[in-house]
Amino acid sequence: MRKEIRTVKYDAELKLEAYRFEGVMQEFPNHFHDYYVIGFIENGRRFLSCKSREYTIAPGDLLLFNPGDSHACAQCEGGALDYRCVNIPRETMRRAVFEISGKENLPYFTEQVVFHSDLVALLRELHLAVMEEEKEFKKEELFFFLLEQLIEEYAEPFDRAHTSNQNEEVSAVCEFMRQNYMQNITLDDLSRIAGLSKYYLLRTFTKQQGISPYSYLITIRVGKAKKLLEQGVSPIEAALQAGFSDQSHFSNFFKKLIGLTPKQYMRIFDVTANDKKD
């Protein structure tokens, strides 16, 4: 059986993460991130569901996930996955866009899968530069060239795209969960806020967001815990602060959505801190 290798690097200069999952069989349930994910398949094939559309992705295909894009994936035909990506926080993206265009906005990628993309070669080179801890000059050049082409070919302003076709009741429920994720939220609470029956809310929310209300809440909590772990907060404390009452549930959800255990994820930032001290 092929050994799983999960490698994550945090680049303190570019302020982004690079992931490589090699030999991985794990299925990822429907979830989203609060950051951009730009990735590609090096080996293997995957079934991908993103924003209620289904794809079969293979080597050479480019993946472009916006913050909030719900997606899930599973391996095809029992084969193992070799997947690589860079995760770009909103603020990092905002600064990069301003450098490129002089405009204060975030891009919204209108295509989530670009089949047989020529830009995979440039992304692969950037990913390798981060993984091998290349000097800042080369990485920045690759980063800006990649984003410039992605924005020119596949993006429109985020605010305009993100606010179109928004249901006010669903938006209110999303905002409530974002503000109160630490609390014990119930479906009755959400139904009252939306002014909709529980069943109609479930249908409307899932149709618009591409993810159920409960999965949305869990994803928010995992995202909050992820940021706490980056700051050196212990997994136990991060779980409590993010609204998880059960440590084992927290660890299971974190591994399912991020692909690493909380301790494995926290360790990459410990290494970065130690490198700065040396």
PDB file of C-alpha atoms in Angstrom:
ATOM      1  CA  MET A   1       0.000   0.000   0.000  1.00  0.00           C
ATOM      2  CA  ARG A   2       1.340   3.396  -0.969  1.00  0.00           C
ATOM      3  CA  LYS A   3       2.400   5.544   1.956  1.00  0.00           C
ATOM      4  CA  GLU A   4       0.563   8.794   2.573  1.00  0.00           C
ATOM      5  CA  ILE A   5       2.699  11.941   2.636  1.00  0.00           C
ATOM      6  CA  ARG A   6       1.078  15.171   3.757  1.00  0.00           C
ATOM      7  CA  THR A   7       3.384  18.166   3.569  1.00  0.00           C
ATOM      8  CA  VAL A   8       2.446  21.754   4.420  1.00  0.00           C
ATOM      9  CA  LYS A   9       4.678  24.803   4.321  1.00  0.00           C
ATOM     10  CA  TYR A  10       3.831  28.281   5.529  1.00  0.00           C
ATOM     11  CA  ASP A  11       5.659  31.000   3.637  1.00  0.00           C
ATOM     12  CA  ALA A  12       6.090  33.983   5.962  1.00  0.00           C
ATOM     13  CA  GLU A  13       7.308  36.209   3.112  1.00  0.00           C
ATOM     14  CA  LEU A  14       4.386  35.661   0.749  1.00  0.00           C
ATOM     15  CA  LYS A  15       1.995  34.976   3.653  1.00  0.00           C
ATOM     16  CA  LEU A  16       0.402  31.880   2.165  1.00  0.00           C
ATOM     17  CA  GLU A  17       0.389  28.104   2.628  1.00  0.00           C
ATOM     18  CA  ALA A  18       1.482  25.396   0.207  1.00  0.00           C
ATOM     19  CA  TYR A  19       0.021  21.892   0.537  1.00  0.00           C
ATOM     20  CA  ARG A  20       1.071  18.603  -0.996  1.00  0.00           C
ATOM     21  CA  PHE A  21      -0.992  15.477  -0.375  1.00  0.00           C
ATOM     22  CA  GLU A  22       0.677  12.455  -1.973  1.00  0.00           C
ATOM     23  CA  GLY A  23      -0.721   8.903  -1.909  1.00  0.00           C
ATOM     24  CA  VAL A  24      -3.864  10.130  -0.160  1.00  0.00           C
ATOM     25  CA  MET A  25      -7.146   8.212  -0.409  1.00  0.00           C
ATOM     26  CA  GLN A  26      -9.179  10.444   1.915  1.00  0.00           C
ATOM     27  CA  GLU A  27     -12.545  11.758   0.829  1.00  0.00           C
ATOM     28  CA  PHE A  28     -13.268  15.368   1.752  1.00  0.00           C
ATOM     29  CA  PRO A  29     -16.901  16.148   2.662  1.00  0.00           C
ATOM     30  CA  ASN A  30     -18.718  19.258   1.501  1.00  0.00           C
ATOM     31  CA  HIS A  31     -17.060  22.322   3.041  1.00  0.00           C
ATOM     32  CA  PHE A  32     -15.592  25.723   2.190  1.00  0.00           C
ATOM     33  CA  HIS A  33     -12.685  27.939   3.199  1.00  0.00           C
ATOM     34  CA  ASP A  34     -12.360  31.628   4.045  1.00  0.00           C
ATOM     35  CA  TYR A  35      -9.346  31.882   1.741  1.00  0.00           C
ATOM     36  CA  TYR A  36      -8.547  31.262  -1.928  1.00  0.00           C
ATOM     37  CA  VAL A  37      -7.338  27.823  -2.999  1.00  0.00           C
ATOM     38  CA  ILE A  38      -5.413  27.503  -6.272  1.00  0.00           C
ATOM     39  CA  GLY A  39      -4.436  23.907  -6.943  1.00  0.00           C
ATOM     40  CA  PHE A  40      -3.821  21.123  -9.410  1.00  0.00           C
ATOM     41  CA  ILE A  41      -3.731  17.336  -9.628  1.00  0.00           C
ATOM     42  CA  GLU A  42      -0.263  15.914 -10.237  1.00  0.00           C
ATOM     43  CA  ASN A  43      -1.378  12.270 -10.287  1.00  0.00           C
ATOM     44  CA  GLY A  44      -4.683  10.454  -9.879  1.00  0.00           C
ATOM     45  CA  ARG A  45      -8.228  11.370 -10.797  1.00  0.00           C
ATOM     46  CA  ARG A  46     -10.917  12.820  -8.541  1.00  0.00           C
ATOM     47  CA  PHE A  47     -14.644  13.329  -8.527  1.00  0.00           C
ATOM     48  CA  LEU A  48     -15.192  16.965  -7.533  1.00  0.00           C
ATOM     49  CA  SER A  49     -18.439  18.645  -6.569  1.00  0.00           C
ATOM     50  CA  CYS A  50     -18.243  22.438  -6.368  1.00  0.00           C
ATOM     51  CA  LYS A  51     -21.166  24.815  -5.980  1.00  0.00           C
ATOM     52  CA  SER A  52     -23.631  22.140  -7.103  1.00  0.00           C
ATOM     53  CA  ARG A  53     -21.654  21.284 -10.262  1.00  0.00           C
ATOM     54  CA  GLU A  54     -19.815  17.986 -10.757  1.00  0.00           C
ATOM     55  CA  TYR A  55     -16.462  17.389 -12.439  1.00  0.00           C
ATOM     56  CA  THR A  56     -13.951  14.633 -12.988  1.00  0.00           C
ATOM     57  CA  ILE A  57     -10.511  16.205 -12.609  1.00  0.00           C
ATOM     58  CA  ALA A  58      -7.184  14.791 -13.723  1.00  0.00           C
ATOM     59  CA  PRO A  59      -3.505  15.772 -14.046  1.00  0.00           C
ATOM     60  CA  GLY A  60      -3.118  19.133 -15.754  1.00  0.00           C
ATOM     61  CA  ASP A  61      -6.455  20.536 -14.547  1.00  0.00           C
ATOM     62  CA  LEU A  62      -6.401  23.808 -12.598  1.00  0.00           C
ATOM     63  CA  LEU A  63      -8.661  24.364  -9.558  1.00  0.00           C
ATOM     64  CA  LEU A  64      -9.773  27.859  -8.508  1.00  0.00           C
ATOM     65  CA  PHE A  65     -11.792  28.091  -5.290  1.00  0.00           C
ATOM     66  CA  ASN A  66     -12.986  31.447  -3.977  1.00  0.00           C
ATOM     67  CA  PRO A  67     -13.544  32.060  -0.272  1.00  0.00           C
ATOM     68  CA  GLY A  68     -16.905  30.508   0.515  1.00  0.00           C
ATOM     69  CA  ASP A  69     -17.059  28.127  -2.454  1.00  0.00           C
ATOM     70  CA  SER A  70     -18.528  24.857  -1.164  1.00  0.00           C
ATOM     71  CA  HIS A  71     -16.786  21.764  -2.521  1.00  0.00           C
ATOM     72  CA  ALA A  72     -16.291  18.056  -1.862  1.00  0.00           C
ATOM     73  CA  CYS A  73     -14.152  15.410  -3.538  1.00  0.00           C
ATOM     74  CA  ALA A  74     -13.501  11.672  -3.652  1.00  0.00           C
ATOM     75  CA  GLN A  75     -10.960   9.511  -5.441  1.00  0.00           C
ATOM     76  CA  CYS A  76     -11.835   7.741  -8.703  1.00  0.00           C
ATOM     77  CA  GLU A  77     -11.317   4.036  -9.293  1.00  0.00           C
ATOM     78  CA  GLY A  78      -9.562   3.369  -6.002  1.00  0.00           C
ATOM     79  CA  GLY A  79      -6.378   5.200  -7.010  1.00  0.00           C
ATOM     80  CA  ALA A  80      -4.326   7.473  -4.773  1.00  0.00           C
ATOM     81  CA  LEU A  81      -4.139  11.244  -5.027  1.00  0.00           C
ATOM     82  CA  ASP A  82      -1.160  13.534  -5.552  1.00  0.00           C
ATOM     83  CA  TYR A  83      -2.605  17.016  -5.074  1.00  0.00           C
ATOM     84  CA  ARG A  84      -0.816  20.335  -4.687  1.00  0.00           C
ATOM     85  CA  CYS A  85      -2.167  23.792  -3.928  1.00  0.00           C
ATOM     86  CA  VAL A  86      -1.479  27.203  -2.483  1.00  0.00           C
ATOM     87  CA  ASN A  87      -3.914  28.728   0.022  1.00  0.00           C
ATOM     88  CA  ILE A  88      -4.064  32.519  -0.172  1.00  0.00           C
ATOM     89  CA  PRO A  89      -5.715  34.543   2.633  1.00  0.00           C
ATOM     90  CA  ARG A  90      -7.978  37.393   1.589  1.00  0.00           C
ATOM     91  CA  GLU A  91      -5.588  40.073   2.851  1.00  0.00           C
ATOM     92  CA  THR A  92      -2.647  38.537   0.971  1.00  0.00           C
ATOM     93  CA  MET A  93      -4.772  38.445  -2.182  1.00  0.00           C
ATOM     94  CA  ARG A  94      -5.942  42.025  -1.658  1.00  0.00           C
ATOM     95  CA  ARG A  95      -2.381  43.318  -1.402  1.00  0.00           C
ATOM     96  CA  ALA A  96      -1.319  41.338  -4.469  1.00  0.00           C
ATOM     97  CA  VAL A  97      -4.249  42.638  -6.542  1.00  0.00           C
ATOM     98  CA  PHE A  98      -3.372  46.203  -5.577  1.00  0.00           C
ATOM     99  CA  GLU A  99       0.228  45.620  -6.673  1.00  0.00           C
ATOM    100  CA  ILE A 100      -0.960  44.204  -9.999  1.00  0.00           C
ATOM    101  CA  SER A 101      -3.859  46.509 -10.846  1.00  0.00           C
ATOM    102  CA  GLY A 102      -3.752  49.435  -8.435  1.00  0.00           C
ATOM    103  CA  LYS A 103      -7.345  48.579  -7.433  1.00  0.00           C
ATOM    104  CA  GLU A 104      -8.668  47.905  -3.942  1.00  0.00           C
ATOM    105  CA  ASN A 105     -10.759  44.816  -4.589  1.00  0.00           C
ATOM    106  CA  LEU A 106     -10.736  41.055  -4.382  1.00  0.00           C
ATOM    107  CA  PRO A 107     -11.094  38.816  -7.441  1.00  0.00           C
ATOM    108  CA  TYR A 108     -13.908  36.309  -7.864  1.00  0.00           C
ATOM    109  CA  PHE A 109     -12.959  33.365 -10.053  1.00  0.00           C
ATOM    110  CA  THR A 110     -15.860  32.545 -12.350  1.00  0.00           C
ATOM    111  CA  GLU A 111     -14.444  29.145 -13.362  1.00  0.00           C
ATOM    112  CA  GLN A 112     -13.677  26.638 -10.602  1.00  0.00           C
ATOM    113  CA  VAL A 113     -12.074  24.060 -12.916  1.00  0.00           C
ATOM    114  CA  VAL A 114      -9.954  24.911 -15.946  1.00  0.00           C
ATOM    115  CA  PHE A 115      -9.243  21.704 -17.829  1.00  0.00           C
ATOM    116  CA  HIS A 116      -5.750  21.157 -19.306  1.00  0.00           C
ATOM    117  CA  SER A 117      -4.596  24.625 -18.231  1.00  0.00           C
ATOM    118  CA  ASP A 118      -1.249  26.001 -19.383  1.00  0.00           C
ATOM    119  CA  LEU A 119      -1.047  27.849 -16.051  1.00  0.00           C
ATOM    120  CA  VAL A 120      -0.517  24.597 -14.132  1.00  0.00           C
ATOM    121  CA  ALA A 121       3.178  24.729 -15.078  1.00  0.00           C
ATOM    122  CA  LEU A 122       3.526  28.195 -13.514  1.00  0.00           C
ATOM    123  CA  LEU A 123       1.594  27.122 -10.404  1.00  0.00           C
ATOM    124  CA  ARG A 124       3.757  24.013 -10.087  1.00  0.00           C
ATOM    125  CA  GLU A 125       6.891  26.185 -10.190  1.00  0.00           C
ATOM    126  CA  LEU A 126       5.511  28.550  -7.529  1.00  0.00           C
ATOM    127  CA  HIS A 127       4.462  25.611  -5.342  1.00  0.00           C
ATOM    128  CA  LEU A 128       7.929  24.055  -5.621  1.00  0.00           C
ATOM    129  CA  ALA A 129       9.602  27.383  -4.792  1.00  0.00           C
ATOM    130  CA  VAL A 130       7.572  27.629  -1.576  1.00  0.00           C
ATOM    131  CA  MET A 131       8.160  23.994  -0.649  1.00  0.00           C
ATOM    132  CA  GLU A 132      11.928  24.336  -1.192  1.00  0.00           C
ATOM    133  CA  GLU A 133      12.021  27.703   0.606  1.00  0.00           C
ATOM    134  CA  GLU A 134      13.409  29.651  -2.334  1.00  0.00           C
ATOM    135  CA  LYS A 135      14.467  33.249  -1.830  1.00  0.00           C
ATOM    136  CA  GLU A 136      11.791  35.947  -1.818  1.00  0.00           C
ATOM    137  CA  PHE A 137      12.621  37.454  -5.236  1.00  0.00           C
ATOM    138  CA  LYS A 138      11.903  34.349  -7.297  1.00  0.00           C
ATOM    139  CA  LYS A 139       8.777  33.419  -5.340  1.00  0.00           C
ATOM    140  CA  GLU A 140       7.286  36.904  -5.587  1.00  0.00           C
ATOM    141  CA  GLU A 141       7.899  37.055  -9.317  1.00  0.00           C
ATOM    142  CA  LEU A 142       6.174  33.705  -9.864  1.00  0.00           C
ATOM    143  CA  PHE A 143       3.324  34.669  -7.537  1.00  0.00           C
ATOM    144  CA  PHE A 144       2.576  37.966  -9.297  1.00  0.00           C
ATOM    145  CA  PHE A 145       2.851  36.507 -12.804  1.00  0.00           C
ATOM    146  CA  LEU A 146       0.460  33.692 -11.892  1.00  0.00           C
ATOM    147  CA  LEU A 147      -2.142  35.947 -10.274  1.00  0.00           C
ATOM    148  CA  GLU A 148      -1.971  38.473 -13.090  1.00  0.00           C
ATOM    149  CA  GLN A 149      -2.915  35.836 -15.658  1.00  0.00           C
ATOM    150  CA  LEU A 150      -5.578  34.226 -13.462  1.00  0.00           C
ATOM    151  CA  ILE A 151      -7.253  37.565 -12.771  1.00  0.00           C
ATOM    152  CA  GLU A 152      -7.116  38.637 -16.412  1.00  0.00           C
ATOM    153  CA  GLU A 153      -8.583  35.386 -17.739  1.00  0.00           C
ATOM    154  CA  TYR A 154     -10.929  34.062 -15.054  1.00  0.00           C
ATOM    155  CA  ALA A 155     -11.949  36.759 -12.549  1.00  0.00           C
ATOM    156  CA  GLU A 156     -14.380  39.576 -11.949  1.00  0.00           C
ATOM    157  CA  PRO A 157     -14.688  41.804  -8.839  1.00  0.00           C
ATOM    158  CA  PHE A 158     -15.604  39.690  -5.794  1.00  0.00           C
ATOM    159  CA  ASP A 159     -18.183  42.047  -4.291  1.00  0.00           C
ATOM    160  CA  ARG A 160     -20.243  42.260  -7.465  1.00  0.00           C
ATOM    161  CA  ALA A 161     -20.250  38.493  -8.048  1.00  0.00           C
ATOM    162  CA  HIS A 162     -20.733  37.513  -4.412  1.00  0.00           C
ATOM    163  CA  THR A 163     -23.744  39.753  -3.757  1.00  0.00           C
ATOM    164  CA  SER A 164     -25.699  38.787  -6.871  1.00  0.00           C
ATOM    165  CA  ASN A 165     -28.634  36.418  -6.300  1.00  0.00           C
ATOM    166  CA  GLN A 166     -28.212  36.570  -2.523  1.00  0.00           C
ATOM    167  CA  ASN A 167     -31.293  35.592  -0.531  1.00  0.00           C
ATOM    168  CA  GLU A 168     -31.746  38.056   2.371  1.00  0.00           C
ATOM    169  CA  GLU A 169     -33.031  35.405   4.778  1.00  0.00           C
ATOM    170  CA  VAL A 170     -30.127  33.056   4.049  1.00  0.00           C
ATOM    171  CA  SER A 171     -27.629  35.924   4.275  1.00  0.00           C
ATOM    172  CA  ALA A 172     -29.019  36.822   7.712  1.00  0.00           C
ATOM    173  CA  VAL A 173     -28.610  33.208   8.871  1.00  0.00           C
ATOM    174  CA  CYS A 174     -25.013  33.091   7.582  1.00  0.00           C
ATOM    175  CA  GLU A 175     -24.184  36.316   9.384  1.00  0.00           C
ATOM    176  CA  PHE A 176     -25.766  35.039  12.610  1.00  0.00           C
ATOM    177  CA  MET A 177     -23.658  31.870  12.522  1.00  0.00           C
ATOM    178  CA  ARG A 178     -20.497  33.848  11.789  1.00  0.00           C
ATOM    179  CA  GLN A 179     -21.148  36.109  14.765  1.00  0.00           C
ATOM    180  CA  ASN A 180     -22.326  33.400  17.181  1.00  0.00           C
ATOM    181  CA  TYR A 181     -20.365  30.287  16.182  1.00  0.00           C
ATOM    182  CA  MET A 182     -19.212  29.757  19.789  1.00  0.00           C
ATOM    183  CA  GLN A 183     -22.786  29.401  21.016  1.00  0.00           C
ATOM    184  CA  ASN A 184     -25.050  26.351  21.022  1.00  0.00           C
ATOM    185  CA  ILE A 185     -26.972  27.236  17.846  1.00  0.00           C
ATOM    186  CA  THR A 186     -30.138  25.301  17.004  1.00  0.00           C
ATOM    187  CA  LEU A 187     -32.248  24.984  13.879  1.00  0.00           C
ATOM    188  CA  ASP A 188     -35.047  26.727  15.808  1.00  0.00           C
ATOM    189  CA  ASP A 189     -32.738  29.742  16.246  1.00  0.00           C
ATOM    190  CA  LEU A 190     -31.997  29.894  12.524  1.00  0.00           C
ATOM    191  CA  SER A 191     -35.635  29.385  11.564  1.00  0.00           C
ATOM    192  CA  ARG A 192     -36.678  32.286  13.782  1.00  0.00           C
ATOM    193  CA  ILE A 193     -33.995  34.590  12.357  1.00  0.00           C
ATOM    194  CA  ALA A 194     -34.920  33.763   8.763  1.00  0.00           C
ATOM    195  CA  GLY A 195     -38.663  33.865   9.394  1.00  0.00           C
ATOM    196  CA  LEU A 196     -38.965  30.558   7.551  1.00  0.00           C
ATOM    197  CA  SER A 197     -40.058  27.068   8.518  1.00  0.00           C
ATOM    198  CA  LYS A 198     -37.200  24.783   9.450  1.00  0.00           C
ATOM    199  CA  TYR A 199     -37.604  22.546   6.410  1.00  0.00           C
ATOM    200  CA  TYR A 200     -37.945  25.448   3.960  1.00  0.00           C
ATOM    201  CA  LEU A 201     -34.878  27.090   5.481  1.00  0.00           C
ATOM    202  CA  LEU A 202     -32.856  23.874   5.090  1.00  0.00           C
ATOM    203  CA  ARG A 203     -33.840  23.587   1.421  1.00  0.00           C
ATOM    204  CA  THR A 204     -33.299  27.278   0.621  1.00  0.00           C
ATOM    205  CA  PHE A 205     -30.006  27.542   2.490  1.00  0.00           C
ATOM    206  CA  THR A 206     -28.531  24.381   0.979  1.00  0.00           C
ATOM    207  CA  LYS A 207     -29.594  25.377  -2.533  1.00  0.00           C
ATOM    208  CA  GLN A 208     -28.034  28.833  -2.270  1.00  0.00           C
ATOM    209  CA  GLN A 209     -24.879  28.010  -0.301  1.00  0.00           C
ATOM    210  CA  GLY A 210     -24.247  24.531  -1.695  1.00  0.00           C
ATOM    211  CA  ILE A 211     -23.870  23.261   1.867  1.00  0.00           C
ATOM    212  CA  SER A 212     -26.271  22.537   4.738  1.00  0.00           C
ATOM    213  CA  PRO A 213     -26.589  24.974   7.684  1.00  0.00           C
ATOM    214  CA  TYR A 214     -24.948  22.529  10.110  1.00  0.00           C
ATOM    215  CA  SER A 215     -22.023  21.879   7.766  1.00  0.00           C
ATOM    216  CA  TYR A 216     -21.706  25.639   7.270  1.00  0.00           C
ATOM    217  CA  LEU A 217     -21.452  26.162  11.029  1.00  0.00           C
ATOM    218  CA  ILE A 218     -18.889  23.365  11.456  1.00  0.00           C
ATOM    219  CA  THR A 219     -16.805  24.824   8.626  1.00  0.00           C
ATOM    220  CA  ILE A 220     -16.824  28.239  10.289  1.00  0.00           C
ATOM    221  CA  ARG A 221     -15.710  26.684  13.574  1.00  0.00           C
ATOM    222  CA  VAL A 222     -12.885  24.753  11.923  1.00  0.00           C
ATOM    223  CA  GLY A 223     -11.761  27.931  10.161  1.00  0.00           C
ATOM    224  CA  LYS A 224     -11.701  29.866  13.453  1.00  0.00           C
ATOM    225  CA  ALA A 225      -9.774  27.045  15.154  1.00  0.00           C
ATOM    226  CA  LYS A 226      -7.304  26.996  12.270  1.00  0.00           C
ATOM    227  CA  LYS A 227      -6.486  30.676  12.826  1.00  0.00           C
ATOM    228  CA  LEU A 228      -6.060  30.102  16.555  1.00  0.00           C
ATOM    229  CA  LEU A 229      -3.647  27.214  15.928  1.00  0.00           C
ATOM    230  CA  GLU A 230      -1.624  29.484  13.647  1.00  0.00           C
ATOM    231  CA  GLN A 231      -1.229  31.842  16.622  1.00  0.00           C
ATOM    232  CA  GLY A 232       0.100  29.069  18.868  1.00  0.00           C
ATOM    233  CA  VAL A 233      -3.108  28.365  20.803  1.00  0.00           C
ATOM    234  CA  SER A 234      -3.212  24.735  21.973  1.00  0.00           C
ATOM    235  CA  PRO A 235      -5.628  22.371  20.178  1.00  0.00           C
ATOM    236  CA  ILE A 236      -7.704  21.940  23.349  1.00  0.00           C
ATOM    237  CA  GLU A 237      -8.103  25.673  23.842  1.00  0.00           C
ATOM    238  CA  ALA A 238      -8.642  26.292  20.111  1.00  0.00           C
ATOM    239  CA  ALA A 239     -11.471  23.759  20.118  1.00  0.00           C
ATOM    240  CA  LEU A 240     -13.204  25.472  23.045  1.00  0.00           C
ATOM    241  CA  GLN A 241     -12.764  28.974  21.627  1.00  0.00           C
ATOM    242  CA  ALA A 242     -14.126  27.844  18.264  1.00  0.00           C
ATOM    243  CA  GLY A 243     -17.289  26.403  19.801  1.00  0.00           C
ATOM    244  CA  PHE A 244     -16.481  22.684  19.946  1.00  0.00           C
ATOM    245  CA  SER A 245     -17.518  21.083  23.233  1.00  0.00           C
ATOM    246  CA  ASP A 246     -15.962  17.707  22.383  1.00  0.00           C
ATOM    247  CA  GLN A 247     -12.224  17.424  21.605  1.00  0.00           C
ATOM    248  CA  SER A 248     -12.549  14.222  19.587  1.00  0.00           C
ATOM    249  CA  HIS A 249     -15.274  15.742  17.397  1.00  0.00           C
ATOM    250  CA  PHE A 250     -13.059  18.759  16.819  1.00  0.00           C
ATOM    251  CA  SER A 251     -10.088  16.608  15.779  1.00  0.00           C
ATOM    252  CA  ASN A 252     -12.249  14.491  13.464  1.00  0.00           C
ATOM    253  CA  PHE A 253     -13.848  17.478  11.744  1.00  0.00           C
ATOM    254  CA  PHE A 254     -10.501  19.272  11.425  1.00  0.00           C
ATOM    255  CA  LYS A 255      -8.863  16.245   9.767  1.00  0.00           C
ATOM    256  CA  LYS A 256     -11.829  15.771   7.423  1.00  0.00           C
ATOM    257  CA  LEU A 257     -11.827  19.374   6.209  1.00  0.00           C
ATOM    258  CA  ILE A 258      -8.139  20.362   6.376  1.00  0.00           C
ATOM    259  CA  GLY A 259      -6.474  17.007   5.764  1.00  0.00           C
ATOM    260  CA  LEU A 260      -4.243  17.273   8.848  1.00  0.00           C
ATOM    261  CA  THR A 261      -4.782  16.804  12.577  1.00  0.00           C
ATOM    262  CA  PRO A 262      -4.830  20.011  14.665  1.00  0.00           C
ATOM    263  CA  LYS A 263      -1.395  19.129  16.112  1.00  0.00           C
ATOM    264  CA  GLN A 264       0.083  18.492  12.665  1.00  0.00           C
ATOM    265  CA  TYR A 265      -1.259  21.820  11.433  1.00  0.00           C
ATOM    266  CA  MET A 266      -0.005  23.761  14.455  1.00  0.00           C
ATOM    267  CA  ARG A 267       3.457  22.258  14.022  1.00  0.00           C
ATOM    268  CA  ILE A 268       4.134  24.031  10.714  1.00  0.00           C
ATOM    269  CA  PHE A 269       3.864  27.387  12.464  1.00  0.00           C
ATOM    270  CA  ASP A 270       6.063  26.223  15.354  1.00  0.00           C
ATOM    271  CA  VAL A 271       8.748  25.388  12.797  1.00  0.00           C
ATOM    272  CA  THR A 272       8.397  28.801  11.169  1.00  0.00           C
ATOM    273  CA  ALA A 273       8.758  30.526  14.540  1.00  0.00           C
ATOM    274  CA  ASN A 274      11.820  28.451  15.392  1.00  0.00           C
ATOM    275  CA  ASP A 275      13.430  29.284  12.043  1.00  0.00           C
ATOM    276  CA  LYS A 276      13.050  32.981  12.762  1.00  0.00           C
ATOM    277  CA  LYS A 277      14.863  32.584  16.085  1.00  0.00           C
ATOM    278  CA  ASP A 278      17.864  30.796  14.529  1.00  0.00           C
TER     279      ASP A 278
END
